PDB file of C-alpha atoms in Angstrom:
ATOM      1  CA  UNK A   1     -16.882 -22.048 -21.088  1.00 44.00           C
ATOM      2  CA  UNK A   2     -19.824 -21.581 -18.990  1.00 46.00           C
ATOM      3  CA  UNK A   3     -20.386 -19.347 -16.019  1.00 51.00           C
ATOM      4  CA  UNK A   4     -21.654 -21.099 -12.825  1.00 54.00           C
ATOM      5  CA  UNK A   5     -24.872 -19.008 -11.400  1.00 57.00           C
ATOM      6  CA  UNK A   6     -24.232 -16.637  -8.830  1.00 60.00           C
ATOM      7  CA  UNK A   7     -27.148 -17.966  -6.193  1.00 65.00           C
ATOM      8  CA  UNK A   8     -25.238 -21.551  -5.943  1.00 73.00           C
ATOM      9  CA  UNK A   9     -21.999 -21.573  -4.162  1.00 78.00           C
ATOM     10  CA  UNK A  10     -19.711 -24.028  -5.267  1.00 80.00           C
ATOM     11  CA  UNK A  11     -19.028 -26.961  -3.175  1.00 79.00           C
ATOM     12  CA  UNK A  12     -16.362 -29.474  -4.639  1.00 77.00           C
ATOM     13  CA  UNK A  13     -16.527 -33.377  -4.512  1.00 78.00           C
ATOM     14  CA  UNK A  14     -14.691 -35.436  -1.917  1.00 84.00           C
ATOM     15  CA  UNK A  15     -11.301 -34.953  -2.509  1.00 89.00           C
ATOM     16  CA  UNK A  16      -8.156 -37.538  -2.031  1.00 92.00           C
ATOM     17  CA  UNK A  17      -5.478 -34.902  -2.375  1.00 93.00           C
ATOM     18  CA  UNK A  18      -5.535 -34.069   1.879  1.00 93.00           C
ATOM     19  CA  UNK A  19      -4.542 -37.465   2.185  1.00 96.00           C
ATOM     20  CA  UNK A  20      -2.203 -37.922  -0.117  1.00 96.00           C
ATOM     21  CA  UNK A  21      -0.796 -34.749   1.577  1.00 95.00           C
ATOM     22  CA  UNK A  22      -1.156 -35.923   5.176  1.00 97.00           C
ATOM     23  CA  UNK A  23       1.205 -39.303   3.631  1.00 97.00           C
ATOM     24  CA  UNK A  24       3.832 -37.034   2.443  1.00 96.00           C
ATOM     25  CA  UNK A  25       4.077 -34.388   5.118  1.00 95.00           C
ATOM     26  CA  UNK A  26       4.747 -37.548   7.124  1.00 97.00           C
ATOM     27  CA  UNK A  27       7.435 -38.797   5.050  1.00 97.00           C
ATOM     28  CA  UNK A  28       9.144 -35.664   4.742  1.00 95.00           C
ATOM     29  CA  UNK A  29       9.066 -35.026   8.831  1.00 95.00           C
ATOM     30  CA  UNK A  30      10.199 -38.421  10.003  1.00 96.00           C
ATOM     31  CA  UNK A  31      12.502 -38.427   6.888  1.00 96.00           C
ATOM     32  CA  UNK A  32      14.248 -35.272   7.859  1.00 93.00           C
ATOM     33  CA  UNK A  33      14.374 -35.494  11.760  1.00 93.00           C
ATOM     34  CA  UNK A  34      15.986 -39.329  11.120  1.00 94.00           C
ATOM     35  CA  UNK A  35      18.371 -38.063   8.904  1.00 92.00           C
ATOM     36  CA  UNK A  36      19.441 -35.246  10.897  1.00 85.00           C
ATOM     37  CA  UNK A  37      19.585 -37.628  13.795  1.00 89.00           C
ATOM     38  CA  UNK A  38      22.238 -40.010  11.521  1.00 86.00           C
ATOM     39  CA  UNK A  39      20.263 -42.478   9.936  1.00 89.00           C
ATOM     40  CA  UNK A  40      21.257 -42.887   6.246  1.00 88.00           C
ATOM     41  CA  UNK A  41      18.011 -44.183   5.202  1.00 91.00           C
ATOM     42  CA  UNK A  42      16.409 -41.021   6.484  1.00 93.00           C
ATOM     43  CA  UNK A  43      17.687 -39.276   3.137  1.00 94.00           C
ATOM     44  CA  UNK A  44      15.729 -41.364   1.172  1.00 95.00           C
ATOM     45  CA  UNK A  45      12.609 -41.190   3.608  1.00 96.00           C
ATOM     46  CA  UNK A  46      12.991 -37.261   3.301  1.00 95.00           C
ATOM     47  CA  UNK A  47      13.218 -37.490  -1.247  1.00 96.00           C
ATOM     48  CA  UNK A  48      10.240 -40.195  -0.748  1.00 97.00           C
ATOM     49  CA  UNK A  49       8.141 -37.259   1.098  1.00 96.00           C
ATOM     50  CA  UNK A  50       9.303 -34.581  -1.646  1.00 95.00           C
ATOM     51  CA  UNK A  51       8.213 -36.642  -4.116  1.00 97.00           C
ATOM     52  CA  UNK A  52       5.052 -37.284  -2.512  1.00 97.00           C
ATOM     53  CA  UNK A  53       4.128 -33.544  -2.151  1.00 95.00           C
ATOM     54  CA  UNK A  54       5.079 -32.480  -5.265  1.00 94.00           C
ATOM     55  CA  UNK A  55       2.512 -35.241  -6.429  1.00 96.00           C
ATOM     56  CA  UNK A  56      -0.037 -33.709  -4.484  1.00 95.00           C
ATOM     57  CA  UNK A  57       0.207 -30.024  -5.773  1.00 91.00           C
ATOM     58  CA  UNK A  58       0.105 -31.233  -9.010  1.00 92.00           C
ATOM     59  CA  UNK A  59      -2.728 -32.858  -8.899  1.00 94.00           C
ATOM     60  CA  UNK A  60      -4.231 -30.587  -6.162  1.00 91.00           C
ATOM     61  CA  UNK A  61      -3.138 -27.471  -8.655  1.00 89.00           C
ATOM     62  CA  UNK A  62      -4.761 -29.677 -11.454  1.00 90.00           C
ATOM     63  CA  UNK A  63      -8.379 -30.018 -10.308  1.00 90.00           C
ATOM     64  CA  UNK A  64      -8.535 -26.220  -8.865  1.00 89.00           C
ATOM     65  CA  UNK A  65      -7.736 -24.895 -12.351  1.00 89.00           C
ATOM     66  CA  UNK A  66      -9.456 -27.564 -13.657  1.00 90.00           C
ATOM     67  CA  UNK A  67     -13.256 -26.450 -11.780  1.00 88.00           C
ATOM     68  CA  UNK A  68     -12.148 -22.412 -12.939  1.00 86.00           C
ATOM     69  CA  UNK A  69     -11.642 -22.957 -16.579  1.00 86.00           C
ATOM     70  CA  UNK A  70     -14.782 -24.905 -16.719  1.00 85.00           C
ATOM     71  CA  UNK A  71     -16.421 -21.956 -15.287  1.00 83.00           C
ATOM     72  CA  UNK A  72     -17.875 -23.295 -12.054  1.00 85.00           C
ATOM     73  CA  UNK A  73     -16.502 -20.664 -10.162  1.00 85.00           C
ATOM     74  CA  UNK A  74     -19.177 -17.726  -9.583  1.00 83.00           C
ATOM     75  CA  UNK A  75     -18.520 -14.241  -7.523  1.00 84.00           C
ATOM     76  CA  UNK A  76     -19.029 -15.960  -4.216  1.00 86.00           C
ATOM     77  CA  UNK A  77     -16.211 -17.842  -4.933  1.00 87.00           C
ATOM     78  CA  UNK A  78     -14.122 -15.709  -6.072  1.00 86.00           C
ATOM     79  CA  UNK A  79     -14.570 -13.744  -3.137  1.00 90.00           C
ATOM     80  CA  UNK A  80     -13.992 -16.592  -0.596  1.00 91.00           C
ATOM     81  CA  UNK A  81     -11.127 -16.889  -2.878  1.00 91.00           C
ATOM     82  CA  UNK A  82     -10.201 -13.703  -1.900  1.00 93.00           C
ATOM     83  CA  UNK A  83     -10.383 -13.641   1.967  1.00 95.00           C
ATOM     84  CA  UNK A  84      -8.914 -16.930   1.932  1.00 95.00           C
ATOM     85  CA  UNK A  85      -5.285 -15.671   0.229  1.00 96.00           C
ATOM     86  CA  UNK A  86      -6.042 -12.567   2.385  1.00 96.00           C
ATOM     87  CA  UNK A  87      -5.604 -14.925   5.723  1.00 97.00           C
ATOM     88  CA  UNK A  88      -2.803 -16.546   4.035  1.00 96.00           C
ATOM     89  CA  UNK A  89      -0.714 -13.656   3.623  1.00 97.00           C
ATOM     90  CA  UNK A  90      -1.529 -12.061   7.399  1.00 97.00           C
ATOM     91  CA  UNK A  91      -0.443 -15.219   8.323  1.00 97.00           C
ATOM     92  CA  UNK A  92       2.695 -15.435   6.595  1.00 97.00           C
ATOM     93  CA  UNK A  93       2.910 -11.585   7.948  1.00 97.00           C
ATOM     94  CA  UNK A  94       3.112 -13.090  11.609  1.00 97.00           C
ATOM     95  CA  UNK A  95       5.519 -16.109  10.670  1.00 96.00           C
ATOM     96  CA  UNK A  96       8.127 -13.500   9.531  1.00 96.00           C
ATOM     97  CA  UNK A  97       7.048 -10.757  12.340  1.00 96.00           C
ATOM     98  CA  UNK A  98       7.994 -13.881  14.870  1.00 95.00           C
ATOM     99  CA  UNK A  99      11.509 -13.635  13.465  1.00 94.00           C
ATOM    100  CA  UNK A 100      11.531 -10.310  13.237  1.00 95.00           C
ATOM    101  CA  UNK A 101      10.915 -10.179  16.633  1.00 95.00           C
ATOM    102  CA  UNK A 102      13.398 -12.741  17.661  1.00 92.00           C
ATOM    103  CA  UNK A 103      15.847 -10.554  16.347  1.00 93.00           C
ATOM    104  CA  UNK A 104      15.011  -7.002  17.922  1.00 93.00           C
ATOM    105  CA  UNK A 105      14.683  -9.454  21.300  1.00 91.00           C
ATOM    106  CA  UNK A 106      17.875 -10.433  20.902  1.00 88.00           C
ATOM    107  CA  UNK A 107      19.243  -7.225  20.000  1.00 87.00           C
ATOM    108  CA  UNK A 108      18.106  -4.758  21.856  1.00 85.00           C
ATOM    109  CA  UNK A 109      17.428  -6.847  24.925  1.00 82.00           C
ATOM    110  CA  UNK A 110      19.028  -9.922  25.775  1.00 81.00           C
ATOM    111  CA  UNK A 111      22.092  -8.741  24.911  1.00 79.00           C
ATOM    112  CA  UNK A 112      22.094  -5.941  26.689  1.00 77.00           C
ATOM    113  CA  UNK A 113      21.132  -8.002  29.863  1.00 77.00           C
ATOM    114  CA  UNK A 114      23.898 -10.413  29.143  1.00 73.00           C
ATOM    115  CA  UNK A 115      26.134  -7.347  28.955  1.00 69.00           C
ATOM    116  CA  UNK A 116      25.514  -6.006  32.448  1.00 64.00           C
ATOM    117  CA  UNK A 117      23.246  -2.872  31.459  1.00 61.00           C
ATOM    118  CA  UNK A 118      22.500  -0.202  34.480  1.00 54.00           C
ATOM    119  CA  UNK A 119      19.712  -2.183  35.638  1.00 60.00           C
ATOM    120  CA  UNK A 120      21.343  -5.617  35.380  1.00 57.00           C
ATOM    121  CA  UNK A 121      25.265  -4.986  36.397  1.00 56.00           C
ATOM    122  CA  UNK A 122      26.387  -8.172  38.034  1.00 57.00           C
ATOM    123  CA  UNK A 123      25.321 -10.141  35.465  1.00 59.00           C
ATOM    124  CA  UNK A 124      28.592  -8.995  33.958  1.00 58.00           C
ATOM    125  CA  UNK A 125      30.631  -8.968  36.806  1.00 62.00           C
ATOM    126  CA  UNK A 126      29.581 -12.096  38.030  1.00 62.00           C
ATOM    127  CA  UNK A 127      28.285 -14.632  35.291  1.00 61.00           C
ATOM    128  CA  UNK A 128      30.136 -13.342  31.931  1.00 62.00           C
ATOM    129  CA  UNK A 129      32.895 -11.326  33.015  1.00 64.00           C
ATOM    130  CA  UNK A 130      34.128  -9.239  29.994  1.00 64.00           C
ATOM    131  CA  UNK A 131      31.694  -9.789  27.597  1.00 67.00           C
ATOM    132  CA  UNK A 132      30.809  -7.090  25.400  1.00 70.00           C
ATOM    133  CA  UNK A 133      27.284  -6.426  24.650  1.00 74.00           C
ATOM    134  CA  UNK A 134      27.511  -5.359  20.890  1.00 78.00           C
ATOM    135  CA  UNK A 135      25.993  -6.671  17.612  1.00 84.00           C
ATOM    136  CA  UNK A 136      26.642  -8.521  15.941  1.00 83.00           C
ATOM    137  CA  UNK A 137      27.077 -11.289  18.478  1.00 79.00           C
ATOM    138  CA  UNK A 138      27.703 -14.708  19.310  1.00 74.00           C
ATOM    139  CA  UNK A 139      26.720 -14.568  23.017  1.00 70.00           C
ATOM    140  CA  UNK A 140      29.327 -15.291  25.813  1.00 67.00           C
ATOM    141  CA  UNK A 141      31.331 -18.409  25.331  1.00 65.00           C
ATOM    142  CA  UNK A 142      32.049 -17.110  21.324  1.00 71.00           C
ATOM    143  CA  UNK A 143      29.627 -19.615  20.320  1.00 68.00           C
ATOM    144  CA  UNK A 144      30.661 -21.206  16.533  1.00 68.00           C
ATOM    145  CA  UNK A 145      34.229 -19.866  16.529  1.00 77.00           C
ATOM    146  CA  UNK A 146      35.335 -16.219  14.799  1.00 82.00           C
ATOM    147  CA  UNK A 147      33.334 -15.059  12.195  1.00 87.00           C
ATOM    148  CA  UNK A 148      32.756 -12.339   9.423  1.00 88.00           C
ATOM    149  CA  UNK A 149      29.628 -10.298   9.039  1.00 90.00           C
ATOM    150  CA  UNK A 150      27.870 -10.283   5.725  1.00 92.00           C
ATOM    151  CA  UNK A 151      27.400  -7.290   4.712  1.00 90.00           C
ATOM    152  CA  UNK A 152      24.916  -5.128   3.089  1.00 92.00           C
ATOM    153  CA  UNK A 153      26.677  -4.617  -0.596  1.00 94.00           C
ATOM    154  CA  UNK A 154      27.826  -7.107  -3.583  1.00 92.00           C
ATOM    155  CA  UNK A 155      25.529  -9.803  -3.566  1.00 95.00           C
ATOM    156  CA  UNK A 156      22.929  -8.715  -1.349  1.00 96.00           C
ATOM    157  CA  UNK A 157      22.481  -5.539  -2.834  1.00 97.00           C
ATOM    158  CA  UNK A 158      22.083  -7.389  -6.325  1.00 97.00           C
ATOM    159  CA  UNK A 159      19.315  -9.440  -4.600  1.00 97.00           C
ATOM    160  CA  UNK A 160      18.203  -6.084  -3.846  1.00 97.00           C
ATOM    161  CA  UNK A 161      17.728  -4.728  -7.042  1.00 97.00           C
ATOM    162  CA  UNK A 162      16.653  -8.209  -8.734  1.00 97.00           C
ATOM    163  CA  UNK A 163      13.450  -8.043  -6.284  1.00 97.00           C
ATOM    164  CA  UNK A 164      12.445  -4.571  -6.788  1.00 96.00           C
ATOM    165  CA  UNK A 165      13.013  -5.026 -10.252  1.00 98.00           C
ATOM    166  CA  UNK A 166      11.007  -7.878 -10.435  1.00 98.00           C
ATOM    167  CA  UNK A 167       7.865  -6.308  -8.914  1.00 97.00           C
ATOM    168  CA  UNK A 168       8.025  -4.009 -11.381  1.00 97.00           C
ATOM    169  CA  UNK A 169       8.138  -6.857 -14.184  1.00 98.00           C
ATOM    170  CA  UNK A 170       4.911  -7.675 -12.458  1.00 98.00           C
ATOM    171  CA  UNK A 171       3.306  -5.061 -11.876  1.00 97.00           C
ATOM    172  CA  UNK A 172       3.309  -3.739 -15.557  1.00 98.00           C
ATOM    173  CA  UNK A 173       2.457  -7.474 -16.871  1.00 97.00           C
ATOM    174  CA  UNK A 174      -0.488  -6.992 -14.628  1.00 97.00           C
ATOM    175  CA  UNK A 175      -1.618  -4.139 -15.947  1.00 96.00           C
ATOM    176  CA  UNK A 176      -0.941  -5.522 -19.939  1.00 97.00           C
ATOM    177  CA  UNK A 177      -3.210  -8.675 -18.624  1.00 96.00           C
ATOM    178  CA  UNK A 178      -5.932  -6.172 -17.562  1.00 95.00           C
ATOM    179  CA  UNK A 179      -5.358  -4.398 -21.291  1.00 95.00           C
ATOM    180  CA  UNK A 180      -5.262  -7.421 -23.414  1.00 93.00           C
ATOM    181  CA  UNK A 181      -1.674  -7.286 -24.093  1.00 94.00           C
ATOM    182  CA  UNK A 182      -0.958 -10.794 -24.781  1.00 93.00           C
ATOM    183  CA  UNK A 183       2.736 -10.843 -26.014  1.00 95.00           C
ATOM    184  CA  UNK A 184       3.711  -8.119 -22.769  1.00 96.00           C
ATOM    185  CA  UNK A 185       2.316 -10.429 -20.439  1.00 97.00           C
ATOM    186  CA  UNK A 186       4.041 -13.268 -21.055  1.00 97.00           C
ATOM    187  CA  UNK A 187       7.228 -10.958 -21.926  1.00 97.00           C
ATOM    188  CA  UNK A 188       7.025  -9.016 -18.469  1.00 98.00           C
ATOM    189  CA  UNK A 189       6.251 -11.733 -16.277  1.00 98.00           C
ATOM    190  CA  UNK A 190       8.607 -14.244 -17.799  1.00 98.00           C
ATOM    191  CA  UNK A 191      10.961 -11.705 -16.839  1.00 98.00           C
ATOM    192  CA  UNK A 192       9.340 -12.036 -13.250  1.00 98.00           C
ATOM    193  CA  UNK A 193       9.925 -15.348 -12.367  1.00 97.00           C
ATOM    194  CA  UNK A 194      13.595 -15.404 -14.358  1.00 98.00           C
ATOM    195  CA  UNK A 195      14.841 -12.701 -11.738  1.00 98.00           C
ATOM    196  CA  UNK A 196      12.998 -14.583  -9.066  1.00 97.00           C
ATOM    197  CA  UNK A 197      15.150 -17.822  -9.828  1.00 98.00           C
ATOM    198  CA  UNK A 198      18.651 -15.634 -10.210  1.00 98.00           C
ATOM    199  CA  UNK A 199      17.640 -14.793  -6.762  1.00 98.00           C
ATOM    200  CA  UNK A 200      17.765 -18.041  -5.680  1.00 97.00           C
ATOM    201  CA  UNK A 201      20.822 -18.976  -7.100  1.00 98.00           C
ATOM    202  CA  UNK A 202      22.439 -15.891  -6.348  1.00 97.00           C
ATOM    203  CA  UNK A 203      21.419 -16.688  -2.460  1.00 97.00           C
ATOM    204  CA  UNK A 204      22.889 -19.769  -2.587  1.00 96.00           C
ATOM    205  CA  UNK A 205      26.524 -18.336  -3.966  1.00 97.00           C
ATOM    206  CA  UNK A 206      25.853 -15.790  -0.925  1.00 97.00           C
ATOM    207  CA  UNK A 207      25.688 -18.945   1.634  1.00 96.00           C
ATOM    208  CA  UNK A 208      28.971 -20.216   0.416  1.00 96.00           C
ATOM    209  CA  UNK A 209      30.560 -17.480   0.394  1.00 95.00           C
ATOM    210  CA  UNK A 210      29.093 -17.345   4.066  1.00 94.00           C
ATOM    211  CA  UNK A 211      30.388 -20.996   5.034  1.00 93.00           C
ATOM    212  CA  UNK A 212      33.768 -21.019   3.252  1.00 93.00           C
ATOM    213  CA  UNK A 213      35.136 -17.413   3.482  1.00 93.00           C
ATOM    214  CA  UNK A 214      33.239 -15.806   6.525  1.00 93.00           C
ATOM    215  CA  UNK A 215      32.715 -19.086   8.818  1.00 91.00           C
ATOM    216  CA  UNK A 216      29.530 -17.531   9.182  1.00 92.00           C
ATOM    217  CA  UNK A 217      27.524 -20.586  10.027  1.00 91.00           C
ATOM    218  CA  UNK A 218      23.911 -21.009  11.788  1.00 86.00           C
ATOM    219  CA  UNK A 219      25.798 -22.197  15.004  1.00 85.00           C
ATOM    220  CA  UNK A 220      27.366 -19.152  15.003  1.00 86.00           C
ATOM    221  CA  UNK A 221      25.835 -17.841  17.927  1.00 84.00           C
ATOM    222  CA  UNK A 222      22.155 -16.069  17.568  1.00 86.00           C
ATOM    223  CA  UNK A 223      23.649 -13.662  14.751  1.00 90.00           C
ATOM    224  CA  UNK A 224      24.330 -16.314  12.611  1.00 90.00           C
ATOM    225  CA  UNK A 225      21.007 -18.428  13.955  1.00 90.00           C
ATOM    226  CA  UNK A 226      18.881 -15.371  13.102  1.00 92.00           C
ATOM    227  CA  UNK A 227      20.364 -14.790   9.631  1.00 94.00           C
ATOM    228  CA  UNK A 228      20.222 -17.726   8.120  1.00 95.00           C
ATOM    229  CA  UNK A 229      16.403 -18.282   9.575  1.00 93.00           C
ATOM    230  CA  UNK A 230      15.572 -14.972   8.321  1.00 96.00           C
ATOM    231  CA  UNK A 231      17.363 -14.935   4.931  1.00 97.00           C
ATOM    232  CA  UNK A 232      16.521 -18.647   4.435  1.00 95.00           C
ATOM    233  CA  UNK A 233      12.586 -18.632   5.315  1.00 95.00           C
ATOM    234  CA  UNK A 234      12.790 -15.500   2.680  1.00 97.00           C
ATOM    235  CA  UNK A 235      14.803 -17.638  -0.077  1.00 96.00           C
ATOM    236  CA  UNK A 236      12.446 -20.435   0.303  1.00 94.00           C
ATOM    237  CA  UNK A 237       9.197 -17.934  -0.498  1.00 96.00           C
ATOM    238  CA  UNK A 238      10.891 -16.722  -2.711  1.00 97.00           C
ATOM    239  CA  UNK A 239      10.998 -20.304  -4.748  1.00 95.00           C
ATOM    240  CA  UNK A 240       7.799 -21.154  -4.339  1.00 93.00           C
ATOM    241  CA  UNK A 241       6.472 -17.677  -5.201  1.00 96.00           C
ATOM    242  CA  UNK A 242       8.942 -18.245  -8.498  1.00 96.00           C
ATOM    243  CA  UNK A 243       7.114 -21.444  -9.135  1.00 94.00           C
ATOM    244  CA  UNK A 244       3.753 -20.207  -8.249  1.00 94.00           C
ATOM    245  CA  UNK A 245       4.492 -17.757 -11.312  1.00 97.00           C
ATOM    246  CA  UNK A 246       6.018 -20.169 -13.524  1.00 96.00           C
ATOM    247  CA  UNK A 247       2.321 -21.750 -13.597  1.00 94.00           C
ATOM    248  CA  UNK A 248       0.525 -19.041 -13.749  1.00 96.00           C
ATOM    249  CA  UNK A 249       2.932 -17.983 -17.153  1.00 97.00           C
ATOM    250  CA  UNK A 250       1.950 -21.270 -18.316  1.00 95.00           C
ATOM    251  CA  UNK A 251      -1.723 -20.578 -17.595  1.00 94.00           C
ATOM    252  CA  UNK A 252      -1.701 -17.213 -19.121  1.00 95.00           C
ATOM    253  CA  UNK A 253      -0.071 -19.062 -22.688  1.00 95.00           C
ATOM    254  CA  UNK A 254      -3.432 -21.883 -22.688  1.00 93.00           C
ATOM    255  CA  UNK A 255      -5.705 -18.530 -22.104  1.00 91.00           C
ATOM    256  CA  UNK A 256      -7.036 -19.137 -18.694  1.00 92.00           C
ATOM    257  CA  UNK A 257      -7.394 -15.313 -17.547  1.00 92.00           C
ATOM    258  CA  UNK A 258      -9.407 -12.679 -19.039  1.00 90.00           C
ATOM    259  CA  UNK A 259      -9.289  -9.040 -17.962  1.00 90.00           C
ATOM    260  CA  UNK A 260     -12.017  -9.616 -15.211  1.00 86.00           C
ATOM    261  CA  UNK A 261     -11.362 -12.671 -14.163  1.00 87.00           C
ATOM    262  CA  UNK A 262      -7.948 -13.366 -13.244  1.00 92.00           C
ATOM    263  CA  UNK A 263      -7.669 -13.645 -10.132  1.00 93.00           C
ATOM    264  CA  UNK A 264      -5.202 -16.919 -10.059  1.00 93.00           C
ATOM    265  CA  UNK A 265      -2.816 -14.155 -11.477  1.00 96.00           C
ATOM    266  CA  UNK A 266      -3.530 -11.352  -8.583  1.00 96.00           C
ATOM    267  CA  UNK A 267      -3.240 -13.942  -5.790  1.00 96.00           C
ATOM    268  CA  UNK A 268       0.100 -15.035  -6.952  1.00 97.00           C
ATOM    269  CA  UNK A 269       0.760 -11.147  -7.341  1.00 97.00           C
ATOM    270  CA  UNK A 270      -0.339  -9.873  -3.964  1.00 97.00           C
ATOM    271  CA  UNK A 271       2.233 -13.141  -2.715  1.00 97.00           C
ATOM    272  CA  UNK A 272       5.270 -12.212  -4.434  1.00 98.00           C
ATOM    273  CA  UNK A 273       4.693  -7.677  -3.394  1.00 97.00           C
ATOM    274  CA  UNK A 274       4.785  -9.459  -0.262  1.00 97.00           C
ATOM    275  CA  UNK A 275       7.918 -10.922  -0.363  1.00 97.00           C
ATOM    276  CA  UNK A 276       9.280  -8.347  -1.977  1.00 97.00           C
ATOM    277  CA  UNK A 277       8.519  -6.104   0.912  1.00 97.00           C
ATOM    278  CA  UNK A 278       9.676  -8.771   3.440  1.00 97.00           C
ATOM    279  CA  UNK A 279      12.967  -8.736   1.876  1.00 97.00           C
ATOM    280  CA  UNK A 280      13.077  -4.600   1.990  1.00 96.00           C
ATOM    281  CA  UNK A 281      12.828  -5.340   5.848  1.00 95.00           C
ATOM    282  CA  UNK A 282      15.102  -7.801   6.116  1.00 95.00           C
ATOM    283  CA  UNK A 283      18.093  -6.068   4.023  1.00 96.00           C
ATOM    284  CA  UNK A 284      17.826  -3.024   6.022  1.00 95.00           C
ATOM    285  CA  UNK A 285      17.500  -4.885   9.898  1.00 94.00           C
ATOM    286  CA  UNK A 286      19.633  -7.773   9.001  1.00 94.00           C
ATOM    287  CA  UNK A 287      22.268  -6.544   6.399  1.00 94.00           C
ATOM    288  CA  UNK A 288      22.755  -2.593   7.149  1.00 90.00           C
ATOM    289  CA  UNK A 289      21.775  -2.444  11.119  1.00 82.00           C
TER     290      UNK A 289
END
């Protein structure tokens, strides 16, 4: 493998992949709003798109590892590299503190507004006359029918405990990468992504369990609107940071990463410590308060 010199910055070829992107994103968004809307062939549109992306970060994935292996990466690039993921993950930071947000809104404000607070009686008296301003809610009207809350032990508590166990799996198959530990690597974050996929499936006996026993539903009213955004956003970062470490496992069998560079590992790292602290947030605002 040769190293590609420091005073040249690394400009790839012409790429086709943001194209082939562009085609499925708009597969996948006319597919799903169709299908939502009624039309049957909208399903198909919506798999089409899927298929389509998952095409792209192949290949996309492909050609990035691809140009590292082959060493025509230098510094510089690695630490564009490294602002870039950086911006990602301040960005993902404000998706979630959107939500976040939504929630304390609704909470702490709106509710107490529709309620008839001191500064905001006859709002009460005269617009939703008896309505209770308390939380968990489903605004005046009992939007979605009677409900159950989902509380913070059984399942979610096991979700819990699989997360912060898992960024421990990491964090110790980190540090055997940065030792040359072959066999604990792979070991410790197989181990990662395995809890990271139980998580997943475990999230998805916790929405039945929602739907069939609790009638907790997203139309029910902005508690069940807010957890379902929240806890579903979170489950789907969750996948994709399991897959994102899935590759990298694979990567880490073939040899790509050495103890200085390996950063394809650390980005994927510094994703999934974020998630992991997203969901800390979210089981204590969402699940306990």
């Amino acid at each position: 493998m040769s190293t590609h010199s420091d005073d040249r910055y690394y400009v790839p070829h012409g790429s086709h992949w943001p194209v082939v992107g562009s085609i499925g994103l708009l597969f996948l968004m006319v597919g799903v709003s169709t299908w939502l809307n009624g039309a049957a062939p909208g399903f198909y549109i919506m798999l089409l798109g899927f298929a389509i992306m998952i095409f792209m970060i192949t290949g996309w994935f492909g050609t990035v590892i691809n140009e590292s292996v082959n060493g025509l990466y230098n510094s510089q690039v690695d630490k564009s590299f490294r602002q870039g993921m950086f911006w990602f993950i301040f960005s993902e930071v404000m998706f979630f503190a959107a939500f976040f947000g939504a929630l304390f809104y609704a909470r702490n404000m709106s509710i107490p507004w529709l309620g008839g607070d001191s500064n905001n009686f006859f709002t009460n008296l005269l617009l939703w006359e008896g309505y209770e301003s308390t939380w968990p809610s489903n605004g005046p009207g009992n939007v979605g029918g009677d409900y159950d809350v989902m509380g913070p032990f059984g399942l979610p508590l096991i979700n819990t405990a699989l997360l912060l166990t898992s960024s421990v799996t990491l964090t110790i198959a980190h540090h055997a990468l940065i030792e040359g530990k072959r066999l604990q690597v792979n070991i410790f974050l197989a181990a990662t992504f395995i809890l990271g996929f139980i998580f997943v499936y475990l999230q998805g006996v916790e929405y039945m369990h929602a739907y069939n026993d609790l009638n907790l539903k997203l139309t029910s009213g902005i508690y069940g609107s807010t957890f379902f955004m929240l806890t579903g956003f979170h489950g789907m970062h969750v996948t994709i940071g399991a897959i994102m470490l899935t590759i990298i496992w694979f990567r880490v069998i073939k040899g790509h990463f050495t103890a200085d560079n390996h950063f394809g590992f650390e980005a994927v790292a510094w994703y999934w410590h974020f998630v992991d602290v997203v969901w800390i947030g979210l089981y204590v605002f969402v699940y306990w308060m």
